[in-house]
Amino acid sequence: MKHFLSIKDVTDLNQLITNGIAAKRDPFVNIGLGKNKTIGLLFFNSSLRTRISTQKAAQNLGLNVITMNVGQDGWGLEMEEGVIMNGDKAEHVKEAAAVIGSYCDIIGIRSFAGLQDREKDYSEIVFEQFKKYADVPIVNLESATRHPLQSLADCITIEEFKIKQRPKVVLTWLPHFKALPQAVANSFCEWMNPMDVELVITHPEGYDLAPEFVGKGQVIYDQDKALEGADFVYGKNWSSYQHYGQVLTSDPSWMITEAKMALTDNGKFMHCLPLRRNMKVADEVLDGPRSLVIEQAANREWSAQAVLREVLLGL
């Protein structure tokens, strides 16, 4: 695996899931794989699970880890080509990526959508520029449009907890007062499409995701109908793709409650975290036996380890 930017870089999804589960059983079996190698983790945005799980996974493989908050620990980086740099960015990505690539064998990057310019966000300029100038493998720690390490952890979680050969998996939009990116929802759909699941996506009208991510997913605008018979309910808020970055509604009736979960087939609840309690999801769900959010978050370590192993094997 040269880079890990999306599921398109994965040659065998089932094997990658199996490798993640295997890492969970024996975390240090490949500890020599990263010996005398370094991964640099660059965070343009905040992180809790991604930062800690990726660092832990790298250490399980014997990698040295350098973590940097871009714009706080170092200079702000200019991504555009051919600009006059008379603004607030002190260094260009051409030099920065090349220099970091000379220090690190792998670079992980987290950079969110700005939600102002859809074309710019969906061009993934930060990742494309680092890929172009760093000359080392790039790992996506969440981009403007995708969160593949989260999605792999989601696949691992579903594989571990499913009790049907082909479970019904429902991605439901949740209410929020603030505009959030489509990255997690996009990525979840993209990874569920090749899985042996019945994928249903439910959200208010105006919140349709880009068609290339929806794929075979069935879109239902009635949340209650969508939840009927679900084995897994994956909750997430996202802002509008069509009316880019806008919050069209914060309808509280879309919050997941125990009454909503009662519509499922004893379904399990999933969320990438963080989330706002009693706005997106009720305490009774999060603190009850249906919730998999902690197990799901713990699997972030094993998804990262499975991916980093593949990248190391490709060096």
XYZ file of C-alpha atoms in Angstrom:
315
model
C 0.000 0.000 0.000
C 1.696 3.195 -1.210
C -0.794 5.684 0.281
C -3.951 5.354 2.390
C -6.282 8.145 1.369
C -9.495 6.200 0.801
C -10.881 2.712 0.283
C -9.587 2.986 -3.282
C -6.125 2.267 -1.881
C -7.308 -1.031 -0.361
C -6.817 -4.143 -2.498
C -8.557 -6.634 -0.168
C -11.043 -5.164 2.314
C -11.927 -8.456 3.983
C -8.259 -9.212 4.603
C -7.684 -5.745 6.031
C -10.593 -6.255 8.457
C -9.156 -9.654 9.401
C -5.746 -8.074 9.970
C -7.291 -5.479 12.271
C -8.984 -8.172 14.351
C -5.722 -10.136 14.429
C -3.839 -7.060 15.689
C -6.377 -6.770 18.482
C -5.595 -10.334 19.587
C -1.798 -9.903 19.372
C -0.831 -6.213 19.214
C 2.933 -6.646 19.237
C 3.473 -9.497 16.795
C 4.819 -7.037 14.181
C 6.687 -4.727 16.555
C 9.887 -5.097 14.566
C 8.252 -3.941 11.333
C 8.681 -0.237 12.134
C 12.130 -0.463 13.705
C 14.294 2.566 12.856
C 11.403 4.159 10.947
C 9.452 7.316 11.792
C 5.876 8.445 11.229
C 4.976 12.132 11.418
C 1.400 12.951 12.408
C 0.307 16.414 11.243
C -2.871 17.844 12.717
C -4.446 20.883 11.066
C -7.509 20.233 13.277
C -8.336 18.938 16.745
C -8.306 15.256 17.580
C -8.735 12.862 20.474
C -9.313 9.307 19.183
C -7.409 9.725 15.927
C -4.330 11.198 17.584
C -4.070 8.688 20.412
C -5.110 5.573 18.501
C -2.775 6.239 15.565
C 0.165 6.992 17.831
C -0.528 3.847 19.855
C -0.871 1.726 16.711
C 2.405 3.106 15.359
C 4.170 2.288 18.616
C 2.733 -1.246 18.540
C 4.572 -1.645 15.231
C 7.829 -0.225 16.593
C 7.625 3.132 14.806
C 9.039 6.348 16.193
C 6.233 8.933 16.333
C 6.428 12.712 15.879
C 3.201 14.682 16.351
C 2.725 18.295 15.272
C -0.177 20.741 15.425
C 0.241 22.679 12.184
C -0.202 26.413 12.642
C 0.374 26.161 16.390
C 3.608 24.226 16.779
C 4.888 25.365 13.372
C 4.248 27.837 10.590
C 0.953 28.205 8.805
C 1.245 26.519 5.392
C 0.264 27.928 2.012
C -1.255 25.246 -0.234
C -2.001 27.184 -3.417
C 0.497 27.301 -6.294
C 1.833 30.529 -7.773
C 0.498 32.855 -5.071
C 2.134 35.982 -3.671
C 2.653 34.980 -0.050
C 1.877 38.297 1.606
C -0.806 36.893 3.934
C -0.776 34.928 7.180
C 0.945 31.798 5.771
C 4.707 31.867 6.392
C 5.770 28.697 4.550
C 4.757 26.945 1.355
C 3.789 23.294 1.273
C 6.418 22.680 -1.415
C 9.226 23.162 1.076
C 7.363 21.971 4.171
C 6.223 18.649 2.682
C 9.635 17.940 1.187
C 11.396 18.672 4.475
C 8.963 16.604 6.585
C 9.287 13.802 4.038
C 13.054 13.843 4.523
C 12.564 13.331 8.279
C 9.700 10.820 8.173
C 9.089 7.518 6.404
C 5.295 7.963 6.603
C 3.172 11.103 7.068
C -0.321 11.072 8.549
C -2.479 14.162 7.996
C -5.738 15.448 9.485
C -7.310 18.417 7.699
C -11.035 19.212 7.757
C -13.308 20.838 5.213
C -13.646 24.609 5.385
C -17.329 24.296 4.300
C -17.143 27.534 2.318
C -16.093 26.288 -1.121
C -17.293 22.805 -2.106
C -15.047 22.518 -5.149
C -11.977 23.427 -3.104
C -12.855 21.084 -0.241
C -13.608 18.156 -2.528
C -10.335 18.676 -4.415
C -8.484 17.638 -1.208
C -5.707 20.133 -1.864
C -3.828 19.498 1.406
C -3.518 15.775 0.767
C -2.782 16.160 -2.926
C -0.007 18.662 -2.258
C 1.648 16.523 0.409
C 1.324 13.494 -1.834
C 2.999 15.475 -4.617
C 5.878 16.983 -2.644
C 6.619 14.732 0.352
C 7.753 11.655 -1.617
C 6.665 9.287 1.186
C 3.376 7.460 1.886
C 0.507 9.657 3.099
C -2.117 8.328 5.536
C -5.507 10.023 5.827
C -6.345 10.829 9.472
C -9.534 12.598 8.231
C -9.779 14.824 5.227
C -12.364 17.241 3.881
C -14.362 14.413 2.305
C -13.352 11.137 4.015
C -12.358 9.508 7.312
C -11.119 6.064 6.202
C -9.464 4.970 9.464
C -12.794 5.546 11.205
C -14.617 3.640 8.477
C -12.288 0.655 8.774
C -12.878 0.635 12.543
C -16.615 0.698 11.792
C -16.231 -2.319 9.501
C -14.299 -4.183 12.191
C -16.984 -3.355 14.766
C -19.832 -4.540 12.543
C -17.936 -7.726 11.717
C -17.419 -8.424 15.426
C -20.985 -7.767 16.553
C -23.161 -8.886 13.643
C -25.397 -11.881 14.256
C -26.781 -12.051 10.701
C -24.851 -12.878 7.564
C -26.200 -9.734 5.875
C -27.181 -7.170 8.520
C -29.246 -4.067 7.858
C -27.078 -1.005 8.528
C -28.752 2.397 8.794
C -26.820 5.648 8.598
C -29.011 8.329 10.153
C -28.501 12.078 10.182
C -28.629 13.641 13.649
C -29.582 17.231 14.593
C -26.875 19.786 15.351
C -26.789 23.579 15.461
C -23.365 23.853 13.832
C -22.316 23.004 10.274
C -20.219 19.828 10.222
C -18.427 18.196 7.252
C -19.765 15.247 5.279
C -16.479 13.324 5.692
C -17.562 10.621 8.162
C -20.899 10.013 6.434
C -19.269 9.949 2.977
C -16.606 7.556 4.103
C -18.976 5.259 5.987
C -21.140 4.842 2.893
C -18.099 4.308 0.685
C -16.853 1.492 2.926
C -20.272 -0.093 3.457
C -20.904 -0.381 -0.278
C -18.523 -3.328 -0.842
C -19.535 -4.949 2.463
C -22.208 -7.651 2.572
C -24.796 -5.414 4.239
C -28.118 -3.786 3.425
C -27.224 -0.097 3.532
C -29.956 2.460 4.234
C -29.307 6.201 4.548
C -31.872 8.445 6.214
C -31.868 12.211 6.578
C -34.125 15.230 6.073
C -34.580 16.427 2.518
C -31.743 18.686 1.438
C -29.057 16.577 3.132
C -28.358 14.114 0.324
C -24.717 13.100 0.132
C -22.753 13.172 -3.112
C -23.953 10.294 -5.339
C -20.479 8.790 -5.679
C -20.492 8.057 -1.938
C -24.107 6.868 -1.656
C -23.545 4.106 -4.212
C -25.963 1.216 -3.638
C -27.320 2.764 -0.436
C -31.096 3.220 -0.286
C -32.096 6.736 0.736
C -35.248 7.074 2.880
C -36.368 10.479 4.169
C -38.597 8.962 6.877
C -36.303 8.078 9.807
C -38.810 5.799 11.559
C -39.365 3.776 8.399
C -35.622 3.547 7.775
C -34.926 2.260 11.282
C -37.414 -0.615 11.047
C -35.572 -3.927 11.390
C -32.121 -2.337 11.573
C -29.265 -4.356 13.063
C -26.915 -1.374 13.325
C -27.794 2.315 13.603
C -24.932 4.652 12.801
C -25.674 8.226 13.873
C -23.893 11.264 12.453
C -24.630 14.889 11.668
C -23.492 16.525 8.451
C -24.222 19.827 6.755
C -25.842 20.083 3.349
C -23.858 19.040 0.283
C -26.280 20.663 -2.196
C -26.539 23.921 -0.218
C -22.926 23.522 0.732
C -22.031 23.893 4.388
C -25.469 25.108 5.417
C -27.581 23.955 8.361
C -31.049 23.570 6.865
C -32.721 22.229 10.005
C -31.942 21.195 13.580
C -35.181 19.229 13.969
C -34.933 17.560 17.414
C -37.221 14.728 16.337
C -34.222 13.210 14.530
C -32.416 12.584 17.840
C -31.894 8.883 18.564
C -33.864 7.795 21.629
C -34.768 4.437 23.107
C -38.136 4.741 21.379
C -36.339 5.099 18.034
C -34.095 2.128 18.805
C -37.191 0.075 19.660
C -38.059 0.204 15.949
C -34.938 -1.804 15.147
C -34.326 -5.545 15.359
C -32.552 -5.255 18.712
C -30.145 -2.989 16.855
C -26.828 -1.676 18.106
C -26.012 2.036 18.113
C -22.774 3.391 16.651
C -21.225 6.860 16.482
C -17.696 8.030 15.669
C -17.601 10.459 18.634
C -17.491 13.101 19.925
C -21.209 13.778 20.252
C -23.516 16.064 22.205
C -25.658 14.078 24.627
C -29.413 14.639 24.613
C -29.156 16.693 21.458
C -28.042 14.034 18.997
C -28.467 10.910 21.104
C -30.289 10.359 24.409
C -28.428 9.275 27.541
C -30.596 6.165 27.712
C -29.168 4.948 24.398
C -25.543 5.889 24.991
C -25.477 4.420 28.492
C -27.534 1.356 27.607
C -26.628 -2.091 26.301
C -27.321 -1.127 22.684
C -24.402 1.305 22.506
C -21.158 0.246 20.809
C -19.504 3.668 20.809
C -16.707 2.693 23.218
C -15.961 -0.605 21.470
C -16.056 1.216 18.155
C -13.615 3.877 19.386
C -11.289 1.207 20.804
C -11.185 -0.405 17.359
C -9.615 2.761 15.986
C -6.280 1.462 17.294
C -6.623 -1.767 15.343
C -7.789 -0.133 12.129
C -4.785 2.184 12.249
C -2.456 -0.718 13.011
C -3.794 -2.774 10.112
C -3.275 0.139 7.714
C 0.174 1.116 8.975
C 1.280 -2.503 8.696
C 0.309 -2.512 5.013
C 2.109 0.776 4.417
C 5.262 -0.470 6.167
C 5.218 -3.663 4.102
C 5.189 -1.483 0.985
C 8.237 0.609 1.917
